[in-house]
Amino acid sequence: MEDPQSEYQRMMRRHHREKRELEERIYTMKNLVPKSDRKRRKQLLLDVARLQAELEQKHRQEVEKFRERYPDNSDLDSVTEDLAKIDLENKPPSLLRAQKRWERRAALERARRERIAEAERERRTSFGREEEKKLTAILRARNLEMKDIPADGHCMYRAIQDQLMFSTTVESLRSRTATYMQKHVDDFLPFFSNSEAGDACSREDFMRYCDDIVHTASWGGQLELRALSHILQTPIEVIQASSPAIVVGEEYTKKPLTLVYLRYACSFGEHYNSVKPLQAGPVGVRAPRLF
């Protein structure tokens, strides 16, 4: 049976061989993409960083498993150092320089992406403050204020739930919404499309979408609001910061349920809040509902 040190040495040699093979592959990939093609070069940097990260993770996991098998073997570190020196001495200078260039470019690309993400976060924060200021003024004029709803994918349904005079669950609202939409496919399908491409979707796509309403935390939008207004036979008003309020279900005569739509409040997307009376009344006394 092979002793742990020999087995570890064999694994380390394989690791070094796989690293060299990846470096040669990266060198070939680089030569296949013209320097003038910035789009492909940018993608190449990302591909290289991904390949290197995957190989490093694979090697790290193999070493960790080996050390778990032989926790008391103190000679393994010296084997790693010796093999690393041999590998470094035998590596062609051109590959060393190429590797350093790619590592430097990959680091620059990561830093650039981080700067873009940070700028986007700052932009959303600034827009969010302005949006909240406008909404506060709109609601104050109606003697209302926002009531925070958790941003968990169920926010639209939770906001509706908060407005209702009777007790119900988010699961019930989702189920009733999906059932109504499935029973009235022809009323909704013309307005249902691929949100990214804007392409019309098939009946099967729509039915899968309805299934997701029940079984996932998918966000609700105008289609679901329309269905809920019919289910509840109640108008639903959606207050926005930069556009007039939207009312769905205007054919019904009940007092509208009122939601607040926020585009920039959450770092991961759009959000719905509920509303409550501006004056909450004395401590311990629940304010009267407006709905």
GROMACS .gro file of C-alpha atoms in nm:
model
  291
    1MET     CA    1   0.000   0.000   0.000
    2GLU     CA    2   0.134   0.344  -0.094
    3ASP     CA    3   0.244   0.556   0.204
    4PRO     CA    4   0.069   0.894   0.263
    5GLN     CA    5   0.370   1.102   0.165
    6SER     CA    6   0.411   0.927  -0.172
    7GLU     CA    7   0.038   0.947  -0.239
    8TYR     CA    8   0.038   1.316  -0.151
    9GLN     CA    9   0.342   1.376  -0.372
   10ARG     CA   10   0.167   1.205  -0.664
   11MET     CA   11  -0.144   1.419  -0.611
   12MET     CA   12   0.066   1.738  -0.597
   13ARG     CA   13   0.245   1.646  -0.921
   14ARG     CA   14  -0.091   1.594  -1.087
   15HIS     CA   15  -0.207   1.933  -0.957
   16HIS     CA   16   0.099   2.102  -1.106
   17ARG     CA   17   0.049   1.920  -1.434
   18GLU     CA   18  -0.315   2.031  -1.450
   19LYS     CA   19  -0.210   2.391  -1.378
   20ARG     CA   20   0.043   2.382  -1.661
   21GLU     CA   21  -0.216   2.237  -1.898
   22LEU     CA   22  -0.458   2.514  -1.805
   23GLU     CA   23  -0.190   2.778  -1.861
   24GLU     CA   24  -0.120   2.637  -2.206
   25ARG     CA   25  -0.492   2.634  -2.280
   26ILE     CA   26  -0.522   2.997  -2.169
   27TYR     CA   27  -0.225   3.092  -2.386
   28THR     CA   28  -0.394   2.929  -2.687
   29MET     CA   29  -0.726   3.099  -2.608
   30LYS     CA   30  -0.550   3.433  -2.593
   31ASN     CA   31  -0.394   3.391  -2.934
   32LEU     CA   32  -0.728   3.306  -3.090
   33VAL     CA   33  -0.887   3.639  -2.993
   34PRO     CA   34  -0.763   3.955  -3.170
   35LYS     CA   35  -0.658   4.239  -2.942
   36SER     CA   36  -0.883   4.472  -3.141
   37ASP     CA   37  -1.194   4.272  -3.048
   38ARG     CA   38  -1.258   4.428  -2.709
   39LYS     CA   39  -1.588   4.251  -2.650
   40ARG     CA   40  -1.439   3.905  -2.700
   41ARG     CA   41  -1.125   3.997  -2.504
   42LYS     CA   42  -1.341   4.109  -2.214
   43GLN     CA   43  -1.533   3.782  -2.220
   44LEU     CA   44  -1.205   3.594  -2.246
   45LEU     CA   45  -1.083   3.754  -1.924
   46LEU     CA   46  -1.396   3.638  -1.748
   47ASP     CA   47  -1.361   3.286  -1.890
   48VAL     CA   48  -0.999   3.267  -1.780
   49ALA     CA   49  -1.083   3.382  -1.428
   50ARG     CA   50  -1.362   3.124  -1.409
   51LEU     CA   51  -1.138   2.838  -1.530
   52GLN     CA   52  -0.864   2.930  -1.284
   53ALA     CA   53  -1.109   2.957  -0.995
   54GLU     CA   54  -1.266   2.620  -1.078
   55LEU     CA   55  -0.928   2.447  -1.090
   56GLU     CA   56  -0.813   2.611  -0.765
   57GLN     CA   57  -1.133   2.503  -0.591
   58LYS     CA   58  -1.095   2.146  -0.719
   59HIS     CA   59  -0.736   2.125  -0.597
   60ARG     CA   60  -0.820   2.281  -0.261
   61GLN     CA   61  -1.100   2.032  -0.201
   62GLU     CA   62  -0.873   1.738  -0.289
   63VAL     CA   63  -0.605   1.860  -0.047
   64GLU     CA   64  -0.861   1.911   0.231
   65LYS     CA   65  -0.997   1.559   0.184
   66PHE     CA   66  -0.645   1.416   0.188
   67ARG     CA   67  -0.557   1.601   0.511
   68GLU     CA   68  -0.877   1.474   0.670
   69ARG     CA   69  -0.762   1.119   0.594
   70TYR     CA   70  -0.410   1.181   0.734
   71PRO     CA   71  -0.447   1.457   0.996
   72ASP     CA   72  -0.123   1.374   1.181
   73ASN     CA   73   0.119   1.369   0.885
   74SER     CA   74   0.355   1.667   0.932
   75ASP     CA   75   0.568   1.607   0.621
   76LEU     CA   76   0.305   1.714   0.368
   77ASP     CA   77   0.389   2.087   0.373
   78SER     CA   78   0.752   2.023   0.284
   79VAL     CA   79   0.642   1.807  -0.011
   80THR     CA   80   0.420   2.089  -0.136
   81GLU     CA   81   0.703   2.345  -0.108
   82ASP     CA   82   0.956   2.124  -0.287
   83LEU     CA   83   0.721   2.050  -0.575
   84ALA     CA   84   0.627   2.416  -0.607
   85LYS     CA   85   0.995   2.510  -0.640
   86ILE     CA   86   1.053   2.244  -0.903
   87ASP     CA   87   0.745   2.353  -1.095
   88LEU     CA   88   0.851   2.718  -1.084
   89GLU     CA   89   1.202   2.634  -1.206
   90ASN     CA   90   1.072   2.424  -1.495
   91LYS     CA   91   0.802   2.664  -1.609
   92PRO     CA   92   0.885   2.846  -1.938
   93PRO     CA   93   0.940   3.222  -1.885
   94SER     CA   94   0.687   3.301  -2.157
   95LEU     CA   95   0.414   3.115  -1.970
   96LEU     CA   96   0.510   3.283  -1.645
   97ARG     CA   97   0.484   3.626  -1.806
   98ALA     CA   98   0.157   3.535  -1.977
   99GLN     CA   99   0.011   3.407  -1.652
  100LYS     CA  100   0.108   3.725  -1.468
  101ARG     CA  101  -0.043   3.939  -1.743
  102TRP     CA  102  -0.369   3.745  -1.733
  103GLU     CA  103  -0.384   3.757  -1.355
  104ARG     CA  104  -0.323   4.132  -1.364
  105ARG     CA  105  -0.592   4.186  -1.627
  106ALA     CA  106  -0.839   3.961  -1.445
  107ALA     CA  107  -0.779   4.159  -1.125
  108LEU     CA  108  -0.835   4.487  -1.312
  109GLU     CA  109  -1.158   4.351  -1.460
  110ARG     CA  110  -1.281   4.242  -1.117
  111ALA     CA  111  -1.200   4.584  -0.976
  112ARG     CA  112  -1.382   4.753  -1.265
  113ARG     CA  113  -1.694   4.542  -1.210
  114GLU     CA  114  -1.685   4.619  -0.838
  115ARG     CA  115  -1.665   4.993  -0.912
  116ILE     CA  116  -1.964   4.967  -1.147
  117ALA     CA  117  -2.164   4.774  -0.884
  118GLU     CA  118  -2.077   5.031  -0.617
  119ALA     CA  119  -2.178   5.319  -0.846
  120GLU     CA  120  -2.509   5.143  -0.917
  121ARG     CA  121  -2.572   5.099  -0.543
  122GLU     CA  122  -2.503   5.468  -0.483
  123ARG     CA  123  -2.731   5.563  -0.772
  124ARG     CA  124  -3.016   5.351  -0.639
  125THR     CA  125  -2.966   5.490  -0.289
  126SER     CA  126  -2.986   5.848  -0.420
  127PHE     CA  127  -3.291   5.774  -0.635
  128GLY     CA  128  -3.448   5.585  -0.344
  129ARG     CA  129  -3.419   5.885  -0.112
  130GLU     CA  130  -3.576   6.113  -0.373
  131GLU     CA  131  -3.853   5.861  -0.442
  132GLU     CA  132  -3.934   5.826  -0.073
  133LYS     CA  133  -3.946   6.205  -0.032
  134LYS     CA  134  -4.199   6.239  -0.316
  135LEU     CA  135  -4.413   5.953  -0.189
  136THR     CA  136  -4.415   6.096   0.163
  137ALA     CA  137  -4.549   6.426   0.027
  138ILE     CA  138  -4.816   6.251  -0.183
  139LEU     CA  139  -4.932   6.038   0.108
  140ARG     CA  140  -4.922   6.322   0.361
  141ALA     CA  141  -5.160   6.521   0.141
  142ARG     CA  142  -5.403   6.230   0.186
  143ASN     CA  143  -5.334   6.196   0.559
  144LEU     CA  144  -5.152   5.867   0.499
  145GLU     CA  145  -4.806   5.725   0.549
  146MET     CA  146  -4.628   5.416   0.426
  147LYS     CA  147  -4.649   5.091   0.616
  148ASP     CA  148  -4.343   4.877   0.558
  149ILE     CA  149  -4.396   4.532   0.408
  150PRO     CA  150  -4.118   4.268   0.409
  151ALA     CA  151  -3.925   4.247   0.081
  152ASP     CA  152  -3.951   3.871   0.042
  153GLY     CA  153  -4.111   3.829  -0.302
  154HIS     CA  154  -4.459   3.823  -0.148
  155CYS     CA  155  -4.474   4.199  -0.089
  156MET     CA  156  -4.765   4.274  -0.323
  157TYR     CA  157  -4.979   4.000  -0.170
  158ARG     CA  158  -4.879   4.101   0.183
  159ALA     CA  159  -4.974   4.462   0.109
  160ILE     CA  160  -5.316   4.348  -0.019
  161GLN     CA  161  -5.353   4.124   0.285
  162ASP     CA  162  -5.280   4.420   0.513
  163GLN     CA  163  -5.554   4.628   0.347
  164LEU     CA  164  -5.834   4.374   0.373
  165MET     CA  165  -6.108   4.388   0.637
  166PHE     CA  166  -6.117   4.009   0.666
  167SER     CA  167  -5.849   3.758   0.757
  168THR     CA  168  -5.670   3.569   0.482
  169THR     CA  169  -5.326   3.431   0.407
  170VAL     CA  170  -5.071   3.512   0.141
  171GLU     CA  171  -5.092   3.150   0.025
  172SER     CA  172  -5.468   3.185  -0.024
  173LEU     CA  173  -5.430   3.508  -0.220
  174ARG     CA  174  -5.167   3.351  -0.444
  175SER     CA  175  -5.375   3.040  -0.503
  176ARG     CA  176  -5.692   3.236  -0.583
  177THR     CA  177  -5.498   3.467  -0.815
  178ALA     CA  178  -5.348   3.178  -1.012
  179THR     CA  179  -5.680   2.995  -1.036
  180TYR     CA  180  -5.859   3.305  -1.163
  181MET     CA  181  -5.593   3.375  -1.425
  182GLN     CA  182  -5.596   3.014  -1.544
  183LYS     CA  183  -5.974   3.022  -1.580
  184HIS     CA  184  -5.959   3.349  -1.776
  185VAL     CA  185  -5.654   3.286  -1.992
  186ASP     CA  186  -5.790   3.478  -2.291
  187ASP     CA  187  -5.829   3.792  -2.080
  188PHE     CA  188  -5.467   3.787  -1.965
  189LEU     CA  189  -5.266   3.617  -2.239
  190PRO     CA  190  -5.258   3.921  -2.477
  191PHE     CA  191  -5.085   4.120  -2.201
  192PHE     CA  192  -4.845   3.844  -2.101
  193SER     CA  193  -4.497   3.856  -2.255
  194ASN     CA  194  -4.133   3.781  -2.193
  195SER     CA  195  -4.039   4.071  -1.967
  196GLU     CA  196  -3.680   4.086  -2.095
  197ALA     CA  197  -3.731   4.046  -2.469
  198GLY     CA  198  -4.088   4.170  -2.488
  199ASP     CA  199  -4.185   3.868  -2.699
  200ALA     CA  200  -4.533   3.719  -2.683
  201CYS     CA  201  -4.552   3.393  -2.491
  202SER     CA  202  -4.751   3.077  -2.552
  203ARG     CA  203  -5.048   2.947  -2.358
  204GLU     CA  204  -4.821   2.686  -2.201
  205ASP     CA  205  -4.580   2.957  -2.086
  206PHE     CA  206  -4.870   3.141  -1.926
  207MET     CA  207  -4.993   2.831  -1.742
  208ARG     CA  208  -4.641   2.768  -1.606
  209TYR     CA  209  -4.632   3.130  -1.494
  210CYS     CA  210  -4.956   3.074  -1.303
  211ASP     CA  211  -4.810   2.764  -1.140
  212ASP     CA  212  -4.514   2.975  -1.024
  213ILE     CA  213  -4.754   3.218  -0.857
  214VAL     CA  214  -4.865   2.935  -0.628
  215HIS     CA  215  -4.541   2.746  -0.577
  216THR     CA  216  -4.271   3.018  -0.568
  217ALA     CA  217  -4.213   3.365  -0.423
  218SER     CA  218  -4.248   3.523  -0.768
  219TRP     CA  219  -4.321   3.895  -0.764
  220GLY     CA  220  -4.669   4.018  -0.847
  221GLY     CA  221  -4.745   4.290  -1.101
  222GLN     CA  222  -5.032   4.443  -1.292
  223LEU     CA  223  -5.169   4.110  -1.417
  224GLU     CA  224  -5.197   3.979  -1.064
  225LEU     CA  225  -5.344   4.308  -0.940
  226ARG     CA  226  -5.610   4.288  -1.213
  227ALA     CA  227  -5.696   3.933  -1.110
  228LEU     CA  228  -5.714   4.028  -0.742
  229SER     CA  229  -5.942   4.324  -0.813
  230HIS     CA  230  -6.187   4.083  -0.981
  231ILE     CA  231  -6.154   3.823  -0.706
  232LEU     CA  232  -6.214   4.081  -0.433
  233GLN     CA  233  -6.451   4.288  -0.649
  234THR     CA  234  -6.264   4.592  -0.523
  235PRO     CA  235  -6.060   4.864  -0.696
  236ILE     CA  236  -5.688   4.859  -0.621
  237GLU     CA  237  -5.499   5.188  -0.632
  238VAL     CA  238  -5.121   5.194  -0.676
  239ILE     CA  239  -4.949   5.518  -0.577
  240GLN     CA  240  -4.617   5.598  -0.750
  241ALA     CA  241  -4.361   5.872  -0.700
  242SER     CA  242  -4.311   5.997  -1.056
  243SER     CA  243  -4.636   5.899  -1.229
  244PRO     CA  244  -5.008   5.937  -1.161
  245ALA     CA  245  -5.165   5.670  -0.943
  246ILE     CA  246  -5.288   5.361  -1.127
  247VAL     CA  247  -5.630   5.217  -1.044
  248VAL     CA  248  -5.730   4.867  -1.155
  249GLY     CA  249  -6.085   4.740  -1.114
  250GLU     CA  250  -6.246   5.082  -1.153
  251GLU     CA  251  -6.572   4.910  -1.244
  252TYR     CA  252  -6.620   4.817  -0.879
  253THR     CA  253  -6.773   5.062  -0.632
  254LYS     CA  254  -6.604   4.965  -0.306
  255LYS     CA  255  -6.344   5.191  -0.149
  256PRO     CA  256  -6.011   5.112  -0.316
  257LEU     CA  257  -5.731   4.920  -0.150
  258THR     CA  258  -5.421   5.138  -0.162
  259LEU     CA  259  -5.067   5.019  -0.229
  260VAL     CA  260  -4.744   5.212  -0.274
  261TYR     CA  261  -4.510   5.108  -0.556
  262LEU     CA  262  -4.138   5.173  -0.505
  263ARG     CA  263  -3.891   5.131  -0.787
  264TYR     CA  264  -3.568   5.201  -0.598
  265ALA     CA  265  -3.642   5.111  -0.237
  266CYS     CA  266  -3.483   4.765  -0.251
  267SER     CA  267  -3.136   4.684  -0.376
  268PHE     CA  268  -3.266   4.378  -0.563
  269GLY     CA  269  -3.569   4.531  -0.738
  270GLU     CA  270  -3.916   4.679  -0.717
  271HIS     CA  271  -4.131   4.666  -0.407
  272TYR     CA  272  -4.483   4.725  -0.276
  273ASN     CA  273  -4.573   4.875   0.060
  274SER     CA  274  -4.908   4.923   0.228
  275VAL     CA  275  -5.037   5.249   0.380
  276LYS     CA  276  -5.183   5.348   0.717
  277PRO     CA  277  -5.339   5.664   0.864
  278LEU     CA  278  -5.087   5.937   0.929
  279GLN     CA  279  -5.220   5.997   1.279
  280ALA     CA  280  -5.196   5.667   1.465
  281GLY     CA  281  -5.379   5.794   1.774
  282PRO     CA  282  -5.292   5.738   2.142
  283VAL     CA  283  -5.047   5.466   2.237
  284GLY     CA  284  -5.218   5.132   2.273
  285VAL     CA  285  -5.521   5.234   2.066
  286ARG     CA  286  -5.542   5.095   1.716
  287ALA     CA  287  -5.609   5.358   1.451
  288PRO     CA  288  -5.935   5.319   1.258
  289ARG     CA  289  -5.899   5.150   0.917
  290LEU     CA  290  -5.962   5.362   0.613
  291PHE     CA  291  -6.060   5.070   0.392
   0.00000   0.00000   0.00000
